[in-house]
PDB file of C-alpha atoms in Angstrom:
ATOM      1  CA  MET A 740      85.828  -2.266  16.204  1.00 83.00           C
ATOM      2  CA  THR A 741      82.666  -4.682  16.445  1.00 92.00           C
ATOM      3  CA  LEU A 742      79.620  -3.129  18.093  1.00 94.00           C
ATOM      4  CA  TYR A 743      80.152  -5.835  21.783  1.00 95.00           C
ATOM      5  CA  GLU A 744      83.912  -4.157  21.520  1.00 95.00           C
ATOM      6  CA  LEU A 745      83.201  -0.458  21.720  1.00 95.00           C
ATOM      7  CA  LEU A 746      80.458  -1.329  25.052  1.00 97.00           C
ATOM      8  CA  ILE A 747      83.046  -3.123  26.620  1.00 96.00           C
ATOM      9  CA  ALA A 748      85.663  -0.030  25.399  1.00 96.00           C
ATOM     10  CA  LYS A 749      83.190   3.020  26.066  1.00 96.00           C
ATOM     11  CA  GLN A 750      81.398   0.852  29.649  1.00 96.00           C
ATOM     12  CA  LYS A 751      80.380   2.961  32.686  1.00 95.00           C
ATOM     13  CA  LYS A 752      83.425   2.626  34.869  1.00 92.00           C
ATOM     14  CA  ARG A 753      82.221   1.374  38.008  1.00 89.00           C
ATOM     15  CA  GLN A 754      83.504  -1.394  41.268  1.00 88.00           C
ATOM     16  CA  PRO A 755      85.875  -3.551  40.082  1.00 90.00           C
ATOM     17  CA  PHE A 756      85.476  -7.353  39.021  1.00 92.00           C
ATOM     18  CA  SER A 757      88.518  -8.197  41.581  1.00 92.00           C
ATOM     19  CA  LYS A 758      86.101  -6.252  43.884  1.00 93.00           C
ATOM     20  CA  THR A 759      82.854  -8.316  44.230  1.00 94.00           C
ATOM     21  CA  ALA A 760      82.218 -11.398  45.392  1.00 95.00           C
ATOM     22  CA  ASP A 761      83.194 -13.599  42.892  1.00 96.00           C
ATOM     23  CA  TYR A 762      86.679 -12.741  42.756  1.00 95.00           C
ATOM     24  CA  ALA A 763      86.740 -12.799  46.195  1.00 96.00           C
ATOM     25  CA  TYR A 764      85.735 -16.681  46.412  1.00 97.00           C
ATOM     26  CA  PHE A 765      87.787 -18.042  43.918  1.00 96.00           C
ATOM     27  CA  ALA A 766      90.232 -15.810  45.822  1.00 96.00           C
ATOM     28  CA  LYS A 767      89.934 -17.576  48.486  1.00 97.00           C
ATOM     29  CA  ASN A 768      89.997 -20.995  47.184  1.00 97.00           C
ATOM     30  CA  ARG A 769      92.689 -20.782  43.871  1.00 95.00           C
ATOM     31  CA  GLY A 770      95.289 -22.901  45.477  1.00 95.00           C
ATOM     32  CA  HIS A 771      92.688 -26.082  44.400  1.00 96.00           C
ATOM     33  CA  LEU A 772      93.831 -25.430  41.154  1.00 95.00           C
ATOM     34  CA  GLY A 773      96.696 -27.483  41.377  1.00 94.00           C
ATOM     35  CA  LYS A 774      94.052 -30.083  40.724  1.00 95.00           C
ATOM     36  CA  PHE A 775      92.880 -29.597  37.443  1.00 95.00           C
ATOM     37  CA  PRO A 776      96.116 -28.263  35.445  1.00 92.00           C
ATOM     38  CA  ARG A 777      93.835 -28.737  31.956  1.00 91.00           C
ATOM     39  CA  PHE A 778      91.763 -25.439  33.429  1.00 93.00           C
ATOM     40  CA  ALA A 779      94.291 -23.581  35.793  1.00 89.00           C
ATOM     41  CA  SER A 780      94.929 -21.594  33.036  1.00 90.00           C
ATOM     42  CA  LEU A 781      92.310 -19.681  32.666  1.00 91.00           C
ATOM     43  CA  ALA A 782      92.885 -18.140  34.977  1.00 90.00           C
ATOM     44  CA  ASP A 783      96.153 -15.835  33.193  1.00 88.00           C
ATOM     45  CA  THR A 784      93.309 -14.285  31.533  1.00 83.00           C
ATOM     46  CA  GLY A 785      91.892 -10.918  34.140  1.00 80.00           C
ATOM     47  CA  ASP A 786      88.267 -12.101  31.931  1.00 91.00           C
ATOM     48  CA  GLU A 787      86.126 -12.393  33.879  1.00 95.00           C
ATOM     49  CA  PHE A 788      83.677 -14.957  32.413  1.00 96.00           C
ATOM     50  CA  ASP A 789      86.554 -17.451  32.939  1.00 96.00           C
ATOM     51  CA  ILE A 790      86.639 -16.885  36.378  1.00 96.00           C
ATOM     52  CA  ILE A 791      82.913 -16.724  37.420  1.00 97.00           C
ATOM     53  CA  ARG A 792      84.019 -21.291  35.099  1.00 97.00           C
ATOM     54  CA  LEU A 793      86.648 -21.729  37.316  1.00 97.00           C
ATOM     55  CA  ASN A 794      84.245 -20.951  40.492  1.00 98.00           C
ATOM     56  CA  ILE A 795      82.162 -23.747  39.163  1.00 98.00           C
ATOM     57  CA  ILE A 796      84.741 -25.971  39.642  1.00 98.00           C
ATOM     58  CA  LEU A 797      86.280 -24.901  42.926  1.00 98.00           C
ATOM     59  CA  ALA A 798      82.546 -24.895  44.653  1.00 98.00           C
ATOM     60  CA  GLY A 799      82.459 -28.133  42.936  1.00 98.00           C
ATOM     61  CA  TYR A 800      85.566 -29.640  44.618  1.00 98.00           C
ATOM     62  CA  LYS A 801      84.447 -28.572  47.735  1.00 98.00           C
ATOM     63  CA  ASN A 802      81.244 -30.803  47.489  1.00 98.00           C
ATOM     64  CA  LYS A 803      83.106 -33.174  46.854  1.00 98.00           C
ATOM     65  CA  VAL A 804      85.624 -33.000  49.969  1.00 97.00           C
ATOM     66  CA  LEU A 805      82.683 -32.480  52.367  1.00 97.00           C
ATOM     67  CA  MET A 806      81.713 -35.202  51.180  1.00 96.00           C
ATOM     68  CA  GLU A 807      84.006 -38.134  51.110  1.00 96.00           C
ATOM     69  CA  GLU A 808      84.691 -35.910  54.483  1.00 94.00           C
ATOM     70  CA  GLU A 809      82.215 -37.248  55.488  1.00 91.00           C
ATOM     71  CA  ILE A 810      81.766 -40.929  54.064  1.00 90.00           C
ATOM     72  CA  HIS A 811      85.149 -41.820  55.229  1.00 87.00           C
ATOM     73  CA  SER A 812      83.994 -39.903  58.761  1.00 87.00           C
ATOM     74  CA  ILE A 813      81.027 -42.729  58.836  1.00 77.00           C
ATOM     75  CA  ASN A 814      82.619 -45.269  57.808  1.00 67.00           C
ATOM     76  CA  HIS A 815      85.606 -45.201  61.323  1.00 65.00           C
ATOM     77  CA  TYR A 816      82.831 -45.677  64.169  1.00 60.00           C
ATOM     78  CA  ILE A 817      81.559 -48.721  62.242  1.00 68.00           C
ATOM     79  CA  GLU A 818      82.684 -51.495  64.205  1.00 62.00           C
ATOM     80  CA  GLU A 819      84.250 -54.601  63.193  1.00 62.00           C
ATOM     81  CA  GLY A 820      82.189 -56.641  61.132  1.00 65.00           C
ATOM     82  CA  GLN A 821      79.131 -54.790  60.830  1.00 72.00           C
ATOM     83  CA  LYS A 822      77.677 -53.177  57.133  1.00 73.00           C
ATOM     84  CA  VAL A 823      77.348 -50.239  56.713  1.00 72.00           C
ATOM     85  CA  ASP A 824      74.073 -48.602  57.394  1.00 80.00           C
ATOM     86  CA  HIS A 825      73.094 -47.076  53.852  1.00 84.00           C
ATOM     87  CA  ILE A 826      70.238 -45.164  55.448  1.00 88.00           C
ATOM     88  CA  LYS A 827      71.352 -43.160  56.273  1.00 85.00           C
ATOM     89  CA  LEU A 828      75.209 -42.605  55.165  1.00 88.00           C
ATOM     90  CA  ILE A 829      73.010 -41.259  52.318  1.00 91.00           C
ATOM     91  CA  ASN A 830      70.134 -39.220  54.759  1.00 91.00           C
ATOM     92  CA  THR A 831      73.884 -37.314  56.943  1.00 90.00           C
ATOM     93  CA  ILE A 832      75.377 -36.403  53.173  1.00 93.00           C
ATOM     94  CA  LYS A 833      71.653 -35.174  52.172  1.00 93.00           C
ATOM     95  CA  GLU A 834      71.509 -32.973  55.759  1.00 94.00           C
ATOM     96  CA  LYS A 835      75.859 -32.339  55.490  1.00 93.00           C
ATOM     97  CA  MET A 836      75.385 -30.683  51.680  1.00 96.00           C
ATOM     98  CA  ILE A 837      72.067 -28.899  52.055  1.00 95.00           C
ATOM     99  CA  ASP A 838      73.771 -25.636  52.052  1.00 96.00           C
ATOM    100  CA  GLU A 839      75.462 -26.232  48.600  1.00 98.00           C
ATOM    101  CA  PRO A 840      75.627 -25.378  45.084  1.00 98.00           C
ATOM    102  CA  TYR A 841      75.112 -27.828  42.297  1.00 98.00           C
ATOM    103  CA  LEU A 842      73.018 -28.571  39.360  1.00 97.00           C
ATOM    104  CA  VAL A 843      69.391 -30.521  38.652  1.00 97.00           C
ATOM    105  CA  ASP A 844      70.362 -33.000  35.285  1.00 95.00           C
ATOM    106  CA  ASP A 845      67.190 -34.502  35.149  1.00 92.00           C
ATOM    107  CA  LYS A 846      66.496 -34.348  38.616  1.00 91.00           C
ATOM    108  CA  ASN A 847      69.115 -35.787  40.057  1.00 95.00           C
ATOM    109  CA  LYS A 848      71.767 -33.284  41.362  1.00 97.00           C
ATOM    110  CA  ILE A 849      75.250 -32.676  40.596  1.00 98.00           C
ATOM    111  CA  TYR A 850      77.942 -31.290  43.170  1.00 98.00           C
ATOM    112  CA  ILE A 851      81.388 -32.688  41.557  1.00 98.00           C
ATOM    113  CA  PRO A 852      80.338 -31.208  37.777  1.00 98.00           C
ATOM    114  CA  PHE A 853      84.118 -32.678  36.795  1.00 98.00           C
ATOM    115  CA  PHE A 854      82.890 -35.921  37.134  1.00 98.00           C
ATOM    116  CA  SER A 855      80.465 -38.190  34.940  1.00 98.00           C
ATOM    117  CA  ARG A 856      76.485 -38.673  35.747  1.00 98.00           C
ATOM    118  CA  SER A 857      77.586 -42.040  36.507  1.00 97.00           C
ATOM    119  CA  LEU A 858      80.196 -41.557  39.400  1.00 98.00           C
ATOM    120  CA  ASN A 859      78.016 -37.882  40.845  1.00 98.00           C
ATOM    121  CA  GLN A 860      75.029 -40.485  41.408  1.00 97.00           C
ATOM    122  CA  LEU A 861      77.980 -42.488  42.939  1.00 97.00           C
ATOM    123  CA  TYR A 862      78.019 -40.320  45.675  1.00 97.00           C
ATOM    124  CA  VAL A 863      74.909 -39.561  46.449  1.00 95.00           C
ATOM    125  CA  ARG A 864      73.076 -43.392  46.487  1.00 95.00           C
ATOM    126  CA  GLU A 865      76.390 -45.693  47.003  1.00 94.00           C
ATOM    127  CA  PRO A 866      78.127 -43.009  48.729  1.00 93.00           C
ATOM    128  CA  GLU A 867      79.395 -46.427  50.556  1.00 90.00           C
ATOM    129  CA  LYS A 868      81.125 -47.629  47.958  1.00 92.00           C
ATOM    130  CA  LEU A 869      84.108 -44.662  48.546  1.00 93.00           C
ATOM    131  CA  LEU A 870      84.899 -47.059  51.655  1.00 89.00           C
ATOM    132  CA  VAL A 871      86.813 -49.934  48.643  1.00 90.00           C
ATOM    133  CA  LYS A 872      89.027 -49.511  46.426  1.00 92.00           C
ATOM    134  CA  PRO A 873      88.659 -48.700  43.427  1.00 93.00           C
ATOM    135  CA  TYR A 874      86.460 -45.607  43.867  1.00 95.00           C
ATOM    136  CA  SER A 875      88.062 -45.276  46.761  1.00 94.00           C
ATOM    137  CA  ASP A 876      91.612 -43.903  45.040  1.00 94.00           C
ATOM    138  CA  LEU A 877      88.613 -40.858  44.023  1.00 96.00           C
ATOM    139  CA  LYS A 878      89.397 -39.322  47.122  1.00 95.00           C
ATOM    140  CA  ASP A 879      93.130 -38.361  46.260  1.00 93.00           C
ATOM    141  CA  ASN A 880      93.544 -39.111  42.778  1.00 94.00           C
ATOM    142  CA  PHE A 881      91.079 -38.513  40.468  1.00 97.00           C
ATOM    143  CA  GLN A 882      92.939 -36.248  38.641  1.00 94.00           C
ATOM    144  CA  ASP A 883      92.276 -40.048  35.144  1.00 95.00           C
ATOM    145  CA  SER A 884      88.310 -38.914  36.520  1.00 97.00           C
ATOM    146  CA  ILE A 885      88.130 -35.729  36.103  1.00 97.00           C
ATOM    147  CA  VAL A 886      85.712 -34.890  32.516  1.00 97.00           C
ATOM    148  CA  ASP A 887      84.869 -31.214  30.592  1.00 97.00           C
ATOM    149  CA  PRO A 888      82.195 -29.419  33.119  1.00 97.00           C
ATOM    150  CA  PHE A 889      81.142 -27.500  30.824  1.00 97.00           C
ATOM    151  CA  ASP A 890      81.256 -30.174  26.911  1.00 96.00           C
ATOM    152  CA  THR A 891      79.523 -32.157  30.143  1.00 97.00           C
ATOM    153  CA  TYR A 892      76.676 -30.447  31.322  1.00 97.00           C
ATOM    154  CA  GLY A 893      76.746 -26.894  28.531  1.00 96.00           C
ATOM    155  CA  ALA A 894      74.361 -23.992  29.275  1.00 96.00           C
ATOM    156  CA  SER A 895      73.102 -25.706  32.585  1.00 97.00           C
ATOM    157  CA  LEU A 896      75.903 -24.971  34.645  1.00 97.00           C
ATOM    158  CA  TYR A 897      75.328 -20.978  35.190  1.00 98.00           C
ATOM    159  CA  ASP A 898      71.206 -21.622  34.929  1.00 96.00           C
ATOM    160  CA  SER A 899      72.617 -23.398  38.675  1.00 97.00           C
ATOM    161  CA  LEU A 900      73.383 -23.096  42.333  1.00 97.00           C
ATOM    162  CA  TYR A 901      76.797 -22.509  40.679  1.00 98.00           C
ATOM    163  CA  THR A 902      77.264 -18.437  39.976  1.00 97.00           C
ATOM    164  CA  ARG A 903      75.179 -15.565  39.866  1.00 96.00           C
ATOM    165  CA  LEU A 904      74.349 -15.466  36.865  1.00 98.00           C
ATOM    166  CA  LEU A 905      70.763 -14.655  35.638  1.00 97.00           C
ATOM    167  CA  ARG A 906      69.303 -16.636  33.090  1.00 97.00           C
ATOM    168  CA  VAL A 907      67.852 -13.989  31.148  1.00 97.00           C
ATOM    169  CA  GLY A 908      66.881 -16.228  27.205  1.00 96.00           C
ATOM    170  CA  ASN A 909      67.652 -19.358  25.230  1.00 96.00           C
ATOM    171  CA  LYS A 910      66.888 -19.691  21.187  1.00 96.00           C
ATOM    172  CA  GLY A 911      68.914 -22.976  19.834  1.00 95.00           C
ATOM    173  CA  ASP A 912      71.784 -24.062  21.454  1.00 95.00           C
ATOM    174  CA  GLU A 913      72.692 -20.551  22.979  1.00 97.00           C
ATOM    175  CA  THR A 914      71.254 -19.368  26.596  1.00 98.00           C
ATOM    176  CA  ALA A 915      71.677 -15.732  27.659  1.00 98.00           C
ATOM    177  CA  PHE A 916      73.173 -14.700  30.698  1.00 98.00           C
ATOM    178  CA  PHE A 917      73.857 -11.069  32.983  1.00 98.00           C
ATOM    179  CA  HIS A 918      75.250 -10.901  36.043  1.00 97.00           C
ATOM    180  CA  TYR A 919      74.539  -7.856  38.696  1.00 95.00           C
ATOM    181  CA  ASP A 920      77.932  -7.281  39.301  1.00 93.00           C
ATOM    182  CA  THR A 921      79.594  -6.079  35.823  1.00 94.00           C
ATOM    183  CA  ASN A 922      76.537  -5.581  34.489  1.00 96.00           C
ATOM    184  CA  THR A 923      76.595  -8.041  31.641  1.00 97.00           C
ATOM    185  CA  ILE A 924      74.590  -9.939  29.626  1.00 98.00           C
ATOM    186  CA  TYR A 925      76.681 -13.212  28.749  1.00 98.00           C
ATOM    187  CA  PHE A 926      76.039 -15.713  24.865  1.00 98.00           C
ATOM    188  CA  VAL A 927      76.904 -19.290  26.245  1.00 98.00           C
ATOM    189  CA  ASN A 928      76.603 -21.900  23.464  1.00 97.00           C
ATOM    190  CA  LYS A 929      76.052 -24.867  24.098  1.00 94.00           C
ATOM    191  CA  GLN A 930      79.104 -26.571  25.076  1.00 95.00           C
ATOM    192  CA  GLY A 931      79.462 -23.826  27.603  1.00 95.00           C
ATOM    193  CA  ARG A 932      81.195 -21.447  26.116  1.00 96.00           C
ATOM    194  CA  MET A 933      81.101 -17.605  25.389  1.00 97.00           C
ATOM    195  CA  ASP A 934      79.829 -16.260  22.800  1.00 96.00           C
ATOM    196  CA  ASN A 935      79.843 -13.171  23.262  1.00 96.00           C
ATOM    197  CA  LYS A 936      79.559 -10.390  25.984  1.00 96.00           C
ATOM    198  CA  LEU A 937      77.539  -7.414  25.368  1.00 98.00           C
ATOM    199  CA  VAL A 938      78.906  -5.052  28.380  1.00 97.00           C
ATOM    200  CA  LEU A 939      75.574  -2.526  29.412  1.00 98.00           C
ATOM    201  CA  PHE A 940      75.481   1.035  30.307  1.00 98.00           C
ATOM    202  CA  ASP A 941      78.447   3.306  28.763  1.00 97.00           C
ATOM    203  CA  LYS A 942      80.490   6.541  30.269  1.00 97.00           C
ATOM    204  CA  TYR A 943      78.426   8.829  28.664  1.00 97.00           C
ATOM    205  CA  ILE A 944      74.872   7.526  30.710  1.00 97.00           C
ATOM    206  CA  LYS A 945      74.994  10.227  34.066  1.00 93.00           C
ATOM    207  CA  ASN A 946      72.648   8.901  36.034  1.00 93.00           C
ATOM    208  CA  PRO A 947      72.115   5.094  34.919  1.00 95.00           C
ATOM    209  CA  SER A 948      68.914   3.257  35.279  1.00 96.00           C
ATOM    210  CA  TYR A 949      69.540   0.052  37.356  1.00 95.00           C
ATOM    211  CA  ASN A 950      65.469  -1.099  38.232  1.00 96.00           C
ATOM    212  CA  HIS A 951      63.291  -3.255  37.199  1.00 96.00           C
ATOM    213  CA  MET A 952      66.949  -4.489  34.614  1.00 97.00           C
ATOM    214  CA  ILE A 953      65.786  -8.284  33.914  1.00 97.00           C
ATOM    215  CA  GLU A 954      62.372  -6.878  32.049  1.00 97.00           C
ATOM    216  CA  ARG A 955      64.297  -4.049  30.490  1.00 97.00           C
ATOM    217  CA  ILE A 956      66.989  -6.864  28.699  1.00 97.00           C
ATOM    218  CA  LYS A 957      64.653  -8.476  27.124  1.00 97.00           C
ATOM    219  CA  GLY A 958      64.437  -7.783  24.061  1.00 97.00           C
ATOM    220  CA  ILE A 959      68.050  -6.583  23.553  1.00 98.00           C
ATOM    221  CA  VAL A 960      67.991 -11.008  23.896  1.00 98.00           C
ATOM    222  CA  GLU A 961      65.759 -11.363  21.602  1.00 98.00           C
ATOM    223  CA  ALA A 962      66.057  -9.487  19.299  1.00 98.00           C
ATOM    224  CA  TYR A 963      70.355 -11.065  19.654  1.00 98.00           C
ATOM    225  CA  PHE A 964      68.977 -14.496  18.976  1.00 98.00           C
ATOM    226  CA  ASN A 965      66.853 -12.791  15.586  1.00 97.00           C
ATOM    227  CA  ASN A 966      69.991 -11.937  14.444  1.00 96.00           C
ATOM    228  CA  ASP A 967      68.202  -8.609  14.426  1.00 97.00           C
ATOM    229  CA  ARG A 968      71.685  -5.776  15.052  1.00 95.00           C
ATOM    230  CA  SER A 969      69.035  -2.557  14.528  1.00 95.00           C
ATOM    231  CA  GLY A 970      66.677  -4.159  17.525  1.00 97.00           C
ATOM    232  CA  MET A 971      69.286  -4.383  19.433  1.00 97.00           C
ATOM    233  CA  ILE A 972      70.937  -1.116  18.982  1.00 97.00           C
ATOM    234  CA  ASN A 973      67.410   0.054  19.105  1.00 97.00           C
ATOM    235  CA  ALA A 974      66.711  -1.918  22.798  1.00 98.00           C
ATOM    236  CA  LEU A 975      69.893  -0.895  24.212  1.00 98.00           C
ATOM    237  CA  PHE A 976      69.554   3.272  23.917  1.00 98.00           C
ATOM    238  CA  GLN A 977      65.337   2.319  24.415  1.00 97.00           C
ATOM    239  CA  ASN A 978      66.434   0.842  27.713  1.00 97.00           C
ATOM    240  CA  GLY A 979      68.570   3.398  29.095  1.00 97.00           C
ATOM    241  CA  PHE A 980      71.877   1.377  28.008  1.00 98.00           C
ATOM    242  CA  ILE A 981      73.616   2.887  25.598  1.00 98.00           C
ATOM    243  CA  SER A 982      73.052   7.491  25.375  1.00 97.00           C
ATOM    244  CA  ASN A 983      73.132   9.330  22.013  1.00 96.00           C
ATOM    245  CA  ARG A 984      76.866   9.772  21.849  1.00 96.00           C
ATOM    246  CA  ILE A 985      77.675   5.903  21.509  1.00 97.00           C
ATOM    247  CA  LEU A 986      74.337   5.643  19.505  1.00 96.00           C
ATOM    248  CA  SER A 987      75.712   8.306  16.870  1.00 94.00           C
ATOM    249  CA  LEU A 988      79.138   6.540  16.578  1.00 93.00           C
ATOM    250  CA  ILE A 989      77.514   2.888  15.874  1.00 93.00           C
ATOM    251  CA  ASN A 990      75.324   3.967  13.572  1.00 87.00           C
ATOM    252  CA  LYS A 991      78.390   6.570  11.845  1.00 82.00           C
ATOM    253  CA  ASN A 992      80.307   3.178  11.828  1.00 76.00           C
ATOM    254  CA  SER A 993      78.024   1.186  10.074  1.00 69.00           C
ATOM    255  CA  ARG A 994      77.670   4.401   7.467  1.00 56.00           C
ATOM    256  CA  LYS A 995      80.939   3.015   7.224  1.00 48.00           C
TER     257      LYS A 995
END
C-alpha cells in the first residue's frame, strides 16, 4: 500500500462528498451530460475529482446557453434590414455574464471551456456571427466543435472561477490544489489530469486543527515536488495532518 492509499484508507470521517456544494451543483445539472458523451462516463467513477472536472463542463454549458439566449433575444427586436448594434450586443453579453465563472487565458476570458480559444472569442467579441450560418448551428448542434477542455487549457482550469480549489504551488508541468471540503491536496498535470491525491487528517487524530491550512500545506507540496518522501512525511506529521500511529505505520512499511 502506497502512502497515498494508506492516507485514503485511514482518513478521518468527514462530511460525505455527496453533501458538498460541488456535488449539489453536479446533481442539479448532470442531466446535461447527455450532450457530452465522451465525458459522461466520469460520473460513474464515484471519484470527487471527476465530479469537479464534470462541473467545469456543466458550468461551461450553462454559460453557453446564457450567452446564446441573450444573442438570439437581441436579434428578435432588431428591425428587419437593420444591422446589429455591435457595441450594444457586446456590452449586454458582458453584463449578462458578470457573475458567471470563467478562465482567464492570456488575458482573454474563456466562458465555454469545451470550445476552442477562437470560438470563445467569437462569443465575446463577434457575437452577431452566431446569428447566421455556419455559427448559428452551434446553438443546437455543437458536438463536432467540442474539444477536450483539460487537454486544451490544462491545470489552469482548476485555478479559475470554475472550481472551489485553491492553488498551492507548482513545479514544471505539475500543479497542487487544495480542497477545503475534502481536506485533500490534488496534484494535477499539464493535461488537467490528477497524478496523485493526498488526503489530510487520519482517523486517529482526535482534535484536528483547520487553522492556516494553506501555509501548513506548502511544505508538504514543496517536498512532493522535490521527490522528497521523507520531507513530505515529516511535514505531514509536524503540521498535524497525520497521527503518531500513522507515522509508525508508514515507518514500518518503509522498513519492509
